[in-house]
Short mmCIF file of C-alpha atoms and ligand atoms in Angstrom, two decimals:
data_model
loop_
_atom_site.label_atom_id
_atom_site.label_comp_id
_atom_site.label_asym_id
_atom_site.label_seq_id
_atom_site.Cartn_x
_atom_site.Cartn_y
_atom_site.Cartn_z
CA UNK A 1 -17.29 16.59 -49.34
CA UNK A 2 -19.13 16.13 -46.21
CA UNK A 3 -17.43 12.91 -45.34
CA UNK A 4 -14.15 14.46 -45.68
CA UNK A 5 -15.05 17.63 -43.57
CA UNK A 6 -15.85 15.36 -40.72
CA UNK A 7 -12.78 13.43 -41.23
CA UNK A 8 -10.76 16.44 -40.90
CA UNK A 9 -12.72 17.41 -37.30
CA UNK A 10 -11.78 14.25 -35.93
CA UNK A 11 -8.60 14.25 -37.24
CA UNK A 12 -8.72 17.54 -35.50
CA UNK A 13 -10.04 16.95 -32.12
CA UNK A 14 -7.41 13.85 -32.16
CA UNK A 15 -4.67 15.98 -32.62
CA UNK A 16 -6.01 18.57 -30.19
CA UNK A 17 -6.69 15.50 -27.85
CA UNK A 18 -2.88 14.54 -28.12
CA UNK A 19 -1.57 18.05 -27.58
CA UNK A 20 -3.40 17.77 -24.13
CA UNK A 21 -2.11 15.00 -23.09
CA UNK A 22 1.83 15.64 -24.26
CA UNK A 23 4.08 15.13 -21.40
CA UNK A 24 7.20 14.77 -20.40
CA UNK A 25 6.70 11.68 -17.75
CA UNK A 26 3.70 9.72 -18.18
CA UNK A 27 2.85 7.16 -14.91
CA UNK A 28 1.18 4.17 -16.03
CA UNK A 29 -1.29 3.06 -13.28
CA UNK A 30 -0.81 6.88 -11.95
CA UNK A 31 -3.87 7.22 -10.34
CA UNK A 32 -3.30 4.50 -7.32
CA UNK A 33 -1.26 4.79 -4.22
CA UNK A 34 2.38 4.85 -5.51
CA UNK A 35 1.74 6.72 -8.86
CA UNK A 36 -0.24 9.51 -7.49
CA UNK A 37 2.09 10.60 -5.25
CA UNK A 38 4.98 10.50 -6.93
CA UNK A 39 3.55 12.45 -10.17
CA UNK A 40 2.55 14.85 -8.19
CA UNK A 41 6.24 15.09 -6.53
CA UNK A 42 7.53 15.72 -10.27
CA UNK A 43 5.06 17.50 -10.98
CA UNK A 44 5.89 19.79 -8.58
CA UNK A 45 9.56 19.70 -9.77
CA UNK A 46 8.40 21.80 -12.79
CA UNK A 47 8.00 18.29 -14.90
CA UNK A 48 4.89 17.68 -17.04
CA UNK A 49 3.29 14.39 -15.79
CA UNK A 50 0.34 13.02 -16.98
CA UNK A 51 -0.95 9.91 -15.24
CA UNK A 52 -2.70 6.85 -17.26
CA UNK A 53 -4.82 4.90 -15.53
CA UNK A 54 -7.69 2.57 -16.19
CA UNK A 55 -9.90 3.47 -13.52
CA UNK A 56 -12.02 6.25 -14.78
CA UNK A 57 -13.77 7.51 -11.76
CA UNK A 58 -10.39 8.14 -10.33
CA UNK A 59 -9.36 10.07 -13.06
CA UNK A 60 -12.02 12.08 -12.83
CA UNK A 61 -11.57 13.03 -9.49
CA UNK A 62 -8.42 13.74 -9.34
CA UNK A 63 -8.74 15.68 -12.34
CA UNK A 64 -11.86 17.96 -10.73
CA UNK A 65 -9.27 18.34 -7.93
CA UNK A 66 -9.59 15.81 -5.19
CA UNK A 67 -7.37 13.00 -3.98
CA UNK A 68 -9.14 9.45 -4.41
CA UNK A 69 -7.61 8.66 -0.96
CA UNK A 70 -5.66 9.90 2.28
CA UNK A 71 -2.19 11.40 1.69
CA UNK A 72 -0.52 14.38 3.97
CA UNK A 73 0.34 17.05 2.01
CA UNK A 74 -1.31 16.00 -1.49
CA UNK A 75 -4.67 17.47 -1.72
CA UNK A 76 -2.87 21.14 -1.66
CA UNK A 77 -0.43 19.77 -4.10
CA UNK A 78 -2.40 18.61 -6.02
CA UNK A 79 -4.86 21.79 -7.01
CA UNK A 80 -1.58 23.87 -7.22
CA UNK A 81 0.01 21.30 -9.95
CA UNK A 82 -3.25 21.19 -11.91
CA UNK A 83 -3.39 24.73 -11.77
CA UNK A 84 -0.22 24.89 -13.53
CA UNK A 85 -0.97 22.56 -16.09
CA UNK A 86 1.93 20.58 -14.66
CA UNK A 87 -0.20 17.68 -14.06
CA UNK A 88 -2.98 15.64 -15.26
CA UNK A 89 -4.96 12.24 -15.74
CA UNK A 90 -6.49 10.17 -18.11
CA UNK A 91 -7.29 6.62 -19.28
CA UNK A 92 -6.39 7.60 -23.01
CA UNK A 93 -2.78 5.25 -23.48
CA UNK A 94 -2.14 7.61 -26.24
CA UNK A 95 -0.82 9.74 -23.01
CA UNK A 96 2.04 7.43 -23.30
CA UNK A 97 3.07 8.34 -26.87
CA UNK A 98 5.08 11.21 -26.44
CA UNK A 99 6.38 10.70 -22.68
CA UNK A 100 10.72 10.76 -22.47
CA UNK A 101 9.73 8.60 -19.62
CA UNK A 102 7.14 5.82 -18.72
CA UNK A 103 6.93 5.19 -15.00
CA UNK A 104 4.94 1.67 -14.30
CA UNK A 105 3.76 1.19 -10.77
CA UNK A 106 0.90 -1.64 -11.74
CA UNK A 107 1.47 -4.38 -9.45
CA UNK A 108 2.03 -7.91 -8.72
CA UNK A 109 -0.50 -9.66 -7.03
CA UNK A 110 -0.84 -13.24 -5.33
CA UNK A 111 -3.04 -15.33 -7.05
CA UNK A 112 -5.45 -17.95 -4.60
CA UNK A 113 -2.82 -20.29 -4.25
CA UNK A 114 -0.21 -17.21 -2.57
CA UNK A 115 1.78 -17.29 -5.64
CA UNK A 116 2.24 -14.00 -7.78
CA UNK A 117 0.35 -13.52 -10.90
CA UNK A 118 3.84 -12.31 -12.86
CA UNK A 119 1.36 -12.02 -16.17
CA UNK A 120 -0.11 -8.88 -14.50
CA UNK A 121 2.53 -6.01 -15.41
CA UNK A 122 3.80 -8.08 -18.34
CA UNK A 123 -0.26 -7.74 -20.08
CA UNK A 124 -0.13 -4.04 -18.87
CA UNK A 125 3.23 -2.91 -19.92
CA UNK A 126 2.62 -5.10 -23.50
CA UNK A 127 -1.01 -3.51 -24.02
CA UNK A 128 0.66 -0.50 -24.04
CA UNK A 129 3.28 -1.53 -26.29
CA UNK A 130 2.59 0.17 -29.49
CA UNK A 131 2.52 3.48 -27.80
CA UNK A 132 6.54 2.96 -26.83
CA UNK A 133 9.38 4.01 -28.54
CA UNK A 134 13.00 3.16 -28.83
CA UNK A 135 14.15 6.53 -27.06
CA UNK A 136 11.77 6.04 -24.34
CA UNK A 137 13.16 5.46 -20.16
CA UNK A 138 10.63 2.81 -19.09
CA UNK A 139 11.16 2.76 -14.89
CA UNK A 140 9.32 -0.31 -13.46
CA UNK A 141 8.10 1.68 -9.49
CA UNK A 142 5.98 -1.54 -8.36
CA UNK A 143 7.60 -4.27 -6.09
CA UNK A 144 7.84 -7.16 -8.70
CA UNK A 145 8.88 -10.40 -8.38
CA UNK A 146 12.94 -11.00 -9.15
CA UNK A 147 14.34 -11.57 -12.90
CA UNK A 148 10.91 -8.72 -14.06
CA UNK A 149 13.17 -6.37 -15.49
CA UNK A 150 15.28 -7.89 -17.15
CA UNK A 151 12.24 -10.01 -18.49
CA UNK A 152 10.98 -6.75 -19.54
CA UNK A 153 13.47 -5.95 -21.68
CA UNK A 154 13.40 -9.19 -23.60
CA UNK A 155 9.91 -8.72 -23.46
CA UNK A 156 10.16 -5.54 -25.24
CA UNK A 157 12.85 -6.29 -27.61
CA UNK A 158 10.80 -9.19 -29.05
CA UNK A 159 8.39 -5.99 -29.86
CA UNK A 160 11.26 -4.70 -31.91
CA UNK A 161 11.82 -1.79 -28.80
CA UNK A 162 14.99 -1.47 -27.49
CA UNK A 163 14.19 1.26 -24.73
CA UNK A 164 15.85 2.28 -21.40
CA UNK A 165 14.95 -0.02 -19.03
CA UNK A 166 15.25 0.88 -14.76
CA UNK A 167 13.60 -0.50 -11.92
CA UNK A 168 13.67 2.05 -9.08
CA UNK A 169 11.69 0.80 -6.01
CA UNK A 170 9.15 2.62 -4.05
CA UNK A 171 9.86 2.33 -0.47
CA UNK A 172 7.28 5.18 1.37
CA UNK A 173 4.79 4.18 3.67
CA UNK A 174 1.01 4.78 2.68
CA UNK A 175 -0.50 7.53 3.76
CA UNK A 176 2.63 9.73 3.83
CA UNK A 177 3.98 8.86 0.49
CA UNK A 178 4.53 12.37 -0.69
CA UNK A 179 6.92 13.71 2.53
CA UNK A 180 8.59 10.38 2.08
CA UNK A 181 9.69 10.40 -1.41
CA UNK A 182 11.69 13.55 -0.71
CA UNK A 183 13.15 12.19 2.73
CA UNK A 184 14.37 8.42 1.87
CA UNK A 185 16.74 7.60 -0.36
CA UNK A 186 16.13 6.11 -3.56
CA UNK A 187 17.22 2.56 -4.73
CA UNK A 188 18.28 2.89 -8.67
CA UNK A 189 19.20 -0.18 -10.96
CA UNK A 190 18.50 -0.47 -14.94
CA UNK A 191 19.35 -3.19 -17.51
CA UNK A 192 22.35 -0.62 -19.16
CA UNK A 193 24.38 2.22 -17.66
CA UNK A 194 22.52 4.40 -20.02
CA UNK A 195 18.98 3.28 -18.20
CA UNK A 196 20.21 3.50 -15.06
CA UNK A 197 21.34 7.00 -15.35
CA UNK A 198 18.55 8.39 -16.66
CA UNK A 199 16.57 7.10 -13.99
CA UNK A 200 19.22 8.46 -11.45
CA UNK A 201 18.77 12.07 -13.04
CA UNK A 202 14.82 11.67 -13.01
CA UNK A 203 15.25 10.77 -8.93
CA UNK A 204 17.47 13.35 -7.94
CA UNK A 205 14.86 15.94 -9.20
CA UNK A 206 13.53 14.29 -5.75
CA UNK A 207 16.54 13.43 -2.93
CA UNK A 208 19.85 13.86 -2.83
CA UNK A 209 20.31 10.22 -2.08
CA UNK A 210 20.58 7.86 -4.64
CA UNK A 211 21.91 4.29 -3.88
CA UNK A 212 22.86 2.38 -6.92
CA UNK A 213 22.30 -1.67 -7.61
CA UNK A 214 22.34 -4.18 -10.35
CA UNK A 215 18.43 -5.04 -10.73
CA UNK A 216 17.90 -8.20 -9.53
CA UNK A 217 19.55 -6.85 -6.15
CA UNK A 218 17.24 -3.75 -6.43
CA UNK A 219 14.10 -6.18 -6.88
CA UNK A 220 15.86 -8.68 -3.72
CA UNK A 221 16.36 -5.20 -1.81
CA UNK A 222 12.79 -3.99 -2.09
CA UNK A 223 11.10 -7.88 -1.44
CA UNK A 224 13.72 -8.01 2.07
CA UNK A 225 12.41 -4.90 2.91
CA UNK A 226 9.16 -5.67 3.38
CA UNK A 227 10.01 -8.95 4.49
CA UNK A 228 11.87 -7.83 7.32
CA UNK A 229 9.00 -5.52 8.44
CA UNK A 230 6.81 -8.46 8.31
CA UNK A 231 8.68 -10.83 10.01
CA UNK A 232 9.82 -7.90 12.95
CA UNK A 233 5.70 -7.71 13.56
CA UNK A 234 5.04 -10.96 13.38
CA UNK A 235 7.81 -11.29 15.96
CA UNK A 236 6.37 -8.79 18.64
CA UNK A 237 2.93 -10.19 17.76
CA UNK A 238 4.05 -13.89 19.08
CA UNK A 239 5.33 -12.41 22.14
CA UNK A 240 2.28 -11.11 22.46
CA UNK A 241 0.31 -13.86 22.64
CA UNK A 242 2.58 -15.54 24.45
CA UNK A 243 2.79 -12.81 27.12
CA UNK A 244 -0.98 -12.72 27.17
CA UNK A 245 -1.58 -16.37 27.92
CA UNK A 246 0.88 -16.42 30.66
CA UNK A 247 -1.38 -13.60 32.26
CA UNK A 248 1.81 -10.96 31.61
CA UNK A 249 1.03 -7.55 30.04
CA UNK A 250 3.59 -7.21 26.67
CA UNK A 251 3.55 -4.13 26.85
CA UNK A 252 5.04 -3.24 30.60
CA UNK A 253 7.55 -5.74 28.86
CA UNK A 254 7.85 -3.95 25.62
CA UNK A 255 8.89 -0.93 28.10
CA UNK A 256 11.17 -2.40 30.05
CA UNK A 257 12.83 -4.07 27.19
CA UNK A 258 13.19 -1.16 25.10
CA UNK A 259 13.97 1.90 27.60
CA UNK A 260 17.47 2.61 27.33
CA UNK A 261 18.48 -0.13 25.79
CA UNK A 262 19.90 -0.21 22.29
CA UNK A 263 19.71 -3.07 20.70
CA UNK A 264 15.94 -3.06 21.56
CA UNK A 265 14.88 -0.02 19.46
CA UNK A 266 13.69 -2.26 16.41
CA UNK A 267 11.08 -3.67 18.07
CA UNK A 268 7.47 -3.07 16.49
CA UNK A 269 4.72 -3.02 19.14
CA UNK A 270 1.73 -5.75 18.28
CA UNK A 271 -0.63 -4.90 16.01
CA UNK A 272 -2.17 -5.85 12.76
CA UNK A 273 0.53 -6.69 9.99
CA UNK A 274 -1.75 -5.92 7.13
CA UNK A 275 -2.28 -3.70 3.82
CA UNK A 276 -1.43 -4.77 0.49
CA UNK A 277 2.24 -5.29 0.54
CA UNK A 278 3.83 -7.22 3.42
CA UNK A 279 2.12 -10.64 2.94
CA UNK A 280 1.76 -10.10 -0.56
CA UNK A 281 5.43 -9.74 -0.82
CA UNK A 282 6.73 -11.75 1.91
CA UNK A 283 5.05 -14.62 -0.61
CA UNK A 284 6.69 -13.36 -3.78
CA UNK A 285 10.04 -13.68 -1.72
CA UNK A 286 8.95 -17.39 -0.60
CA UNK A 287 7.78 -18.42 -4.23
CA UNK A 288 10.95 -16.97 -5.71
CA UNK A 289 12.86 -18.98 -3.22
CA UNK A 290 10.85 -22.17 -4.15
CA UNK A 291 8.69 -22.22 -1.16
CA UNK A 292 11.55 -22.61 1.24
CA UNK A 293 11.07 -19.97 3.32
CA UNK A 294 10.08 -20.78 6.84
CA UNK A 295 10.51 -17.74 8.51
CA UNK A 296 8.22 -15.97 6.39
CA UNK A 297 5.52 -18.77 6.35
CA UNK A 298 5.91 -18.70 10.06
CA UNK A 299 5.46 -14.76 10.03
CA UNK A 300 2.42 -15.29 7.96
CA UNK A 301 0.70 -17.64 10.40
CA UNK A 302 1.51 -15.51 13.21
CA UNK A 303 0.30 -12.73 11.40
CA UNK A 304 -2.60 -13.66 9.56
CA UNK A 305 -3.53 -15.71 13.16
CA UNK A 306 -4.02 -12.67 15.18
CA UNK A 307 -7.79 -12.42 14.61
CA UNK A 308 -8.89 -16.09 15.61
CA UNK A 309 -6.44 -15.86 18.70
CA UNK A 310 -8.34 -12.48 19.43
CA UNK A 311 -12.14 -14.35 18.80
CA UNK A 312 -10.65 -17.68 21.14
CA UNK A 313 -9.71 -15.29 24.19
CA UNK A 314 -13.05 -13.42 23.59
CA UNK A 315 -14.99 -17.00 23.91
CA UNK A 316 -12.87 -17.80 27.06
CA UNK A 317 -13.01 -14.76 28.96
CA UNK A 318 -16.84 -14.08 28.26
CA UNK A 319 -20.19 -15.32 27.01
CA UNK A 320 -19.39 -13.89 23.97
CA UNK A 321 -22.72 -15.01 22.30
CA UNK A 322 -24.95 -12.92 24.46
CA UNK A 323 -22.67 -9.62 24.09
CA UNK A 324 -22.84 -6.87 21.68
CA UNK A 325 -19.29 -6.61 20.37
CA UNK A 326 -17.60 -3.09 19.05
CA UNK A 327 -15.63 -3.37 16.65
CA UNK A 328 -13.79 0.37 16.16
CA UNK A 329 -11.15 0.81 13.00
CA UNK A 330 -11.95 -1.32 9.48
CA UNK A 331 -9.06 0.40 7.54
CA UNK A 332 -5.66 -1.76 7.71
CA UNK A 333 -3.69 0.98 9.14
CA UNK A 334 -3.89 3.99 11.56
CA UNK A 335 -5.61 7.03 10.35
CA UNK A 336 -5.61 5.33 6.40
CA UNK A 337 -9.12 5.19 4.21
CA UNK A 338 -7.68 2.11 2.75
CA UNK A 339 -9.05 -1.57 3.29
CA UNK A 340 -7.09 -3.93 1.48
CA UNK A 341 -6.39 -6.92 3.00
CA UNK A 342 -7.53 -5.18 6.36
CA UNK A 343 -7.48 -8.10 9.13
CA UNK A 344 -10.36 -5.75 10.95
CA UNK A 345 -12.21 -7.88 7.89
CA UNK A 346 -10.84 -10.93 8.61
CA UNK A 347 -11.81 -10.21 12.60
CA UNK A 348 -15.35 -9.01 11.49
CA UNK A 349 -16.15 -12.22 10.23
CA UNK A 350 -14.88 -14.35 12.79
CA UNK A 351 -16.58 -12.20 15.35
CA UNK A 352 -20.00 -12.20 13.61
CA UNK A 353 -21.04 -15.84 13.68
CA UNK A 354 -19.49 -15.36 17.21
CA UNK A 355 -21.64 -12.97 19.33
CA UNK A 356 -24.67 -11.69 19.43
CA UNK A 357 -24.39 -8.86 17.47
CA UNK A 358 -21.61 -6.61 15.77
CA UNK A 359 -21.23 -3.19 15.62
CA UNK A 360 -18.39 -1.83 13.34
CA UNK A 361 -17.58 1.98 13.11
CA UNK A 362 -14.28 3.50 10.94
CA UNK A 363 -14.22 7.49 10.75
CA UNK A 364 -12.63 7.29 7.04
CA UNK A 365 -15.31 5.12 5.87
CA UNK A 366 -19.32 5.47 4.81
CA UNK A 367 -20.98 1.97 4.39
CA UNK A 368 -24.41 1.07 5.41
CA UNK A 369 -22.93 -1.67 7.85
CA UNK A 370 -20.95 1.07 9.99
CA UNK A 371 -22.50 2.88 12.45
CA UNK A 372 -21.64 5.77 15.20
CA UNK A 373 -18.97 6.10 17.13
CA UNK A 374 -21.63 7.06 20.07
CA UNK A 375 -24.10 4.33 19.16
CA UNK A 376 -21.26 1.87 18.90
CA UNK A 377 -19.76 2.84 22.33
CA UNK A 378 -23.03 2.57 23.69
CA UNK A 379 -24.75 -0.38 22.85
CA UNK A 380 -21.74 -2.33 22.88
CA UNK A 381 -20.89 -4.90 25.91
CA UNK A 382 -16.94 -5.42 24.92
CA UNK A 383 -14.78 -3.20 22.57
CA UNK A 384 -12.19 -4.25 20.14
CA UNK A 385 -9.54 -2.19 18.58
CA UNK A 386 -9.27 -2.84 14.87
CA UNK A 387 -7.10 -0.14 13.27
CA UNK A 388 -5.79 2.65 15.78
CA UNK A 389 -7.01 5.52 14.47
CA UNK A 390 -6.06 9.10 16.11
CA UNK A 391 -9.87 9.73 17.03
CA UNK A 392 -9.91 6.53 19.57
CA UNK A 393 -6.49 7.65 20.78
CA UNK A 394 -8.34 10.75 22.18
CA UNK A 395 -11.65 9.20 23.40
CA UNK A 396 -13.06 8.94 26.32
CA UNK A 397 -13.69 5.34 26.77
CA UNK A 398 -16.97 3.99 28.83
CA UNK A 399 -16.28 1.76 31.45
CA UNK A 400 -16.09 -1.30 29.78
CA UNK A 401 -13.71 -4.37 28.80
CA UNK A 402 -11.72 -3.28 25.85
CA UNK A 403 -9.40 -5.46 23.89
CA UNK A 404 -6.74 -3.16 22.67
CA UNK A 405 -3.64 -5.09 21.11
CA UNK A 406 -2.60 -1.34 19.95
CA UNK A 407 -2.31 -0.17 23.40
CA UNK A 408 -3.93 2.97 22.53
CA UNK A 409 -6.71 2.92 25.38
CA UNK A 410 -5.25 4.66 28.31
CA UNK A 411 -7.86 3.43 30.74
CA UNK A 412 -6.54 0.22 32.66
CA UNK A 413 -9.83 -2.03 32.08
CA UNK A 414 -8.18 -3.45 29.22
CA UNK A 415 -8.68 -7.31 29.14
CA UNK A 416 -5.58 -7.96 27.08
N1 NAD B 501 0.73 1.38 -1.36
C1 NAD B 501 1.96 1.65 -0.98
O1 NAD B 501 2.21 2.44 -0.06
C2 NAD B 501 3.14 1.02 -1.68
C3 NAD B 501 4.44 1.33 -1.26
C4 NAD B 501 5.52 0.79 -1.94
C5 NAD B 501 5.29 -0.07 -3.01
N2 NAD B 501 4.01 -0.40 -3.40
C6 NAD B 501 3.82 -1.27 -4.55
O2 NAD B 501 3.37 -0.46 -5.64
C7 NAD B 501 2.47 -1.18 -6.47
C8 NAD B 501 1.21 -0.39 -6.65
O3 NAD B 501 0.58 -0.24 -5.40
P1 NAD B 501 -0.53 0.83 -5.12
O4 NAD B 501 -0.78 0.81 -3.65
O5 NAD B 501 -0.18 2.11 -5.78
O6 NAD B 501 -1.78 0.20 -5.87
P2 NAD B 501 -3.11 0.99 -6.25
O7 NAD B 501 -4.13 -0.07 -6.49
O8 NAD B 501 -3.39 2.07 -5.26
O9 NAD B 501 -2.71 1.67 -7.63
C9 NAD B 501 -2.56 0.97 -8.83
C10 NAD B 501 -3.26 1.80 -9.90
O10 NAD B 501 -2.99 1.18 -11.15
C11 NAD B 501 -4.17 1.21 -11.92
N3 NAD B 501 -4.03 0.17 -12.92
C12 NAD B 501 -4.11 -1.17 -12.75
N4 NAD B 501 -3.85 -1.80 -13.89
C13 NAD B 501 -3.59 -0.84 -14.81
C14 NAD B 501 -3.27 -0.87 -16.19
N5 NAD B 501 -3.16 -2.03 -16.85
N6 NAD B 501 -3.07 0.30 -16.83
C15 NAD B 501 -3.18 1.49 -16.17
N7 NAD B 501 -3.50 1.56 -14.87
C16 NAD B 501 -3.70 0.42 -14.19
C17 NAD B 501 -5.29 1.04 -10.94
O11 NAD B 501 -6.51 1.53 -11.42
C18 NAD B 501 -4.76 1.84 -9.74
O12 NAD B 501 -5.21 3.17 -9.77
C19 NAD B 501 2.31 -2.53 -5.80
O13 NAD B 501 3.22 -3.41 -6.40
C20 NAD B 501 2.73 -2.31 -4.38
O14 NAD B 501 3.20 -3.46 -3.78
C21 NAD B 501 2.93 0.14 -2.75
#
């Protein structure tokens, strides 16, 4: 009797547990930068959206209210949605059970070697398998690696699921994913008419502007993108070197190129080409194309170079092992709290062995390493511009060599 009372109240709070977490869209891996975002866009569309993810501190967080990183616009968003009970999070898959649609953003890294690790959102979308059904819209978000959809499918058919299946590319820049889903257009493909409709009437909730493909052009379109961006920086970062070692400043030439002159507009000032897309993808592009891709191995050098050219023109212009070096900006981008593959990292190593001390300091980070912005503009003989975050932009800089490939430093002591 007592057995089968306590049955029942599980049975119960199970049942009460899946009534929470019914949704309309469910976002698997909806707690990272692409997911979060764009649930809360829907969300905000009047959908219900429940994001499943596997990191449970994040879940938490953003359940209690607060973004687990930097994006304009979403931290309001976010309390109104959850307010609503429009939107919420969990690492329970069951959240996937009763979803009309199943957005995927999990990714596709490179593995050691540069090549991508296609296994990734095959384990994830299969270990979520037996929570799909037949009617379901499955939309793959994340920038995979050509043929994935349509490998999907199979994939799921061999389950005995014949579902929807879309891939609709992200395309916003971190940080400001949340203005930019509304303002770009949006990139639709599926494996049938059917899937690609459905995904076209989900996106529309969001912009006006939907641009229709076959998906292996949709997965080519979203790989070139970044691509291109890659290769454009690595571009203005060889000139840069190359006007550096003639003694030339690149950016009076950057100036002079681009002021009223058209054809220039394109072209990115230096800077670090990192974060966890450009490379990433610019390799899934070269390993698609079985390694024959020059321009994008070239791109990569020239990138992924930047730091030791920095360290070699530090050891030739100064006694770099008897100076205190400051090292200001460890996030890979401007005004971002996010470090992956952040060359400041790269440069922070280099530099240590290097000089005779390192001072690091990033105003969207707390780490025991970092210190002051005061203490590090202080104590520190030369400065180096890592990431050019808005708060250096406005300082005040002491009187003292700064390497700035950013140009943000207004001051003319600038070494390079
Ligand atoms: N970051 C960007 O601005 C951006 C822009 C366009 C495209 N993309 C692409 O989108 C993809 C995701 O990037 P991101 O920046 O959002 O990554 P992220 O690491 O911020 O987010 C991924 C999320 O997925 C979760 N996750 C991982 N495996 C999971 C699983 N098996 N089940 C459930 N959740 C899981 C992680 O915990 C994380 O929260 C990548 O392919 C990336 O290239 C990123």
């Amino acid at each position: 009797m007592l057995r089968g009372s306590i049955i029942t109240g599980l049975v119960d709070i199970m049942d009460k547990s899946a009534e929470k977490l019914k949704a309309e869209i469910a976002i698997i891996g909806g707690c990272g930068h692409v997911g979060l975002p764009l649930g809360l866009a829907l969300a905000s569309q009047g959908k219900t959206v429940v994001a499943f993810d596997i990191d449970a501190q994040k879940v938490e967080q953003t359940n209690q209210g607060t973004m687990p990183f930097r994006d304009r616009g979403a931290d309001e968003l976010l309390k109104t949605v959850l307010d609503k009970n429009l939107f919420r999070c969990t690492t329970d898959r069951l959240a996937l059970k009763d979803a009309k649609i199943i957005i995927s953003v999990t990714g596709t890294p490179v593995d050691e070697h540069l090549n991508p690790r296609l296994e990734n959102i095959q384990n994830a979308l299969l270990s979520c398998a037996d929570m799909f059904n037949s009617d379901q819209l499955l939309i793959l978000r994340s920038t995979i690696y050509p043929g994935t959809t349509k490998h999907i499918e199979k994939e799921l058919i061999k389950q005995g699921l014949s579902m929807d299946v879309a891939f609709c590319p992200e395309r916003v820049a971190e940080g400001c994913a949340l203005e930019e889903i509304t303002s770009l257009p949006q990139i639709v493909s599926g494996c049938t008419k059917q899937a690609e409709e459905r995904a076209a009437e989900l996106f529309k909730l969001l912009t006006p502007e939907i641009i229709r493909l076959d998906p292996i052009s949709a997965e080519l379109a979203k790989l070139f993108t970044n691509t291109w961006r890659y290769v454009q920086f690595a571009v203005a970062n060889q000139f840069f070197t190359m006007a550096n070692d003639y003694g030339a400043d690149f950016y009076a030439i950057h100036a002079a190129m681009t002021q009223n002159y058209e054809r220039t507009q394109g072209f990115p000032k230096a800077g670090f080409a990192a974060g966890p897309c450009l490379l990433k993808d610019t390799m899934q592009l070269s390993a698609f194309h079985n390694n024959n891709f020059f321009l994008g191995h070239a791109a990569m050098l020239v990138n992924e170079g930047l730091p030791n050219y920095l360290v070699n023109r530090m050891q030739e212009m100064f006694e770099l092992n008897e100076m205190r070096v400051g090292l200001l900006g460890m996030t890979f981008k401007a005004d971002s709290d996010d470090i992956r593959d952040s060359l400041s990292f790269k440069l922070r190593r280099q530099l240590r062995p290097n000089c005779k001390e390192l001072l690091c300091h990033d105003p969207y980070l707390q780490n025991d390493w970092l210190c002051a912005l005061e203490d590090l503009l202080e104590k520190s003989d030369v400065l180096i511009v890592g990431a050019p975050h808005q708060v250096y932009k406005e300082l005040k800089w002491p009187d003292k060599p700064i390497i700035d490939i950013w140009n943000i430093a207004e001051q003319r002591i600038k070494v390079l």
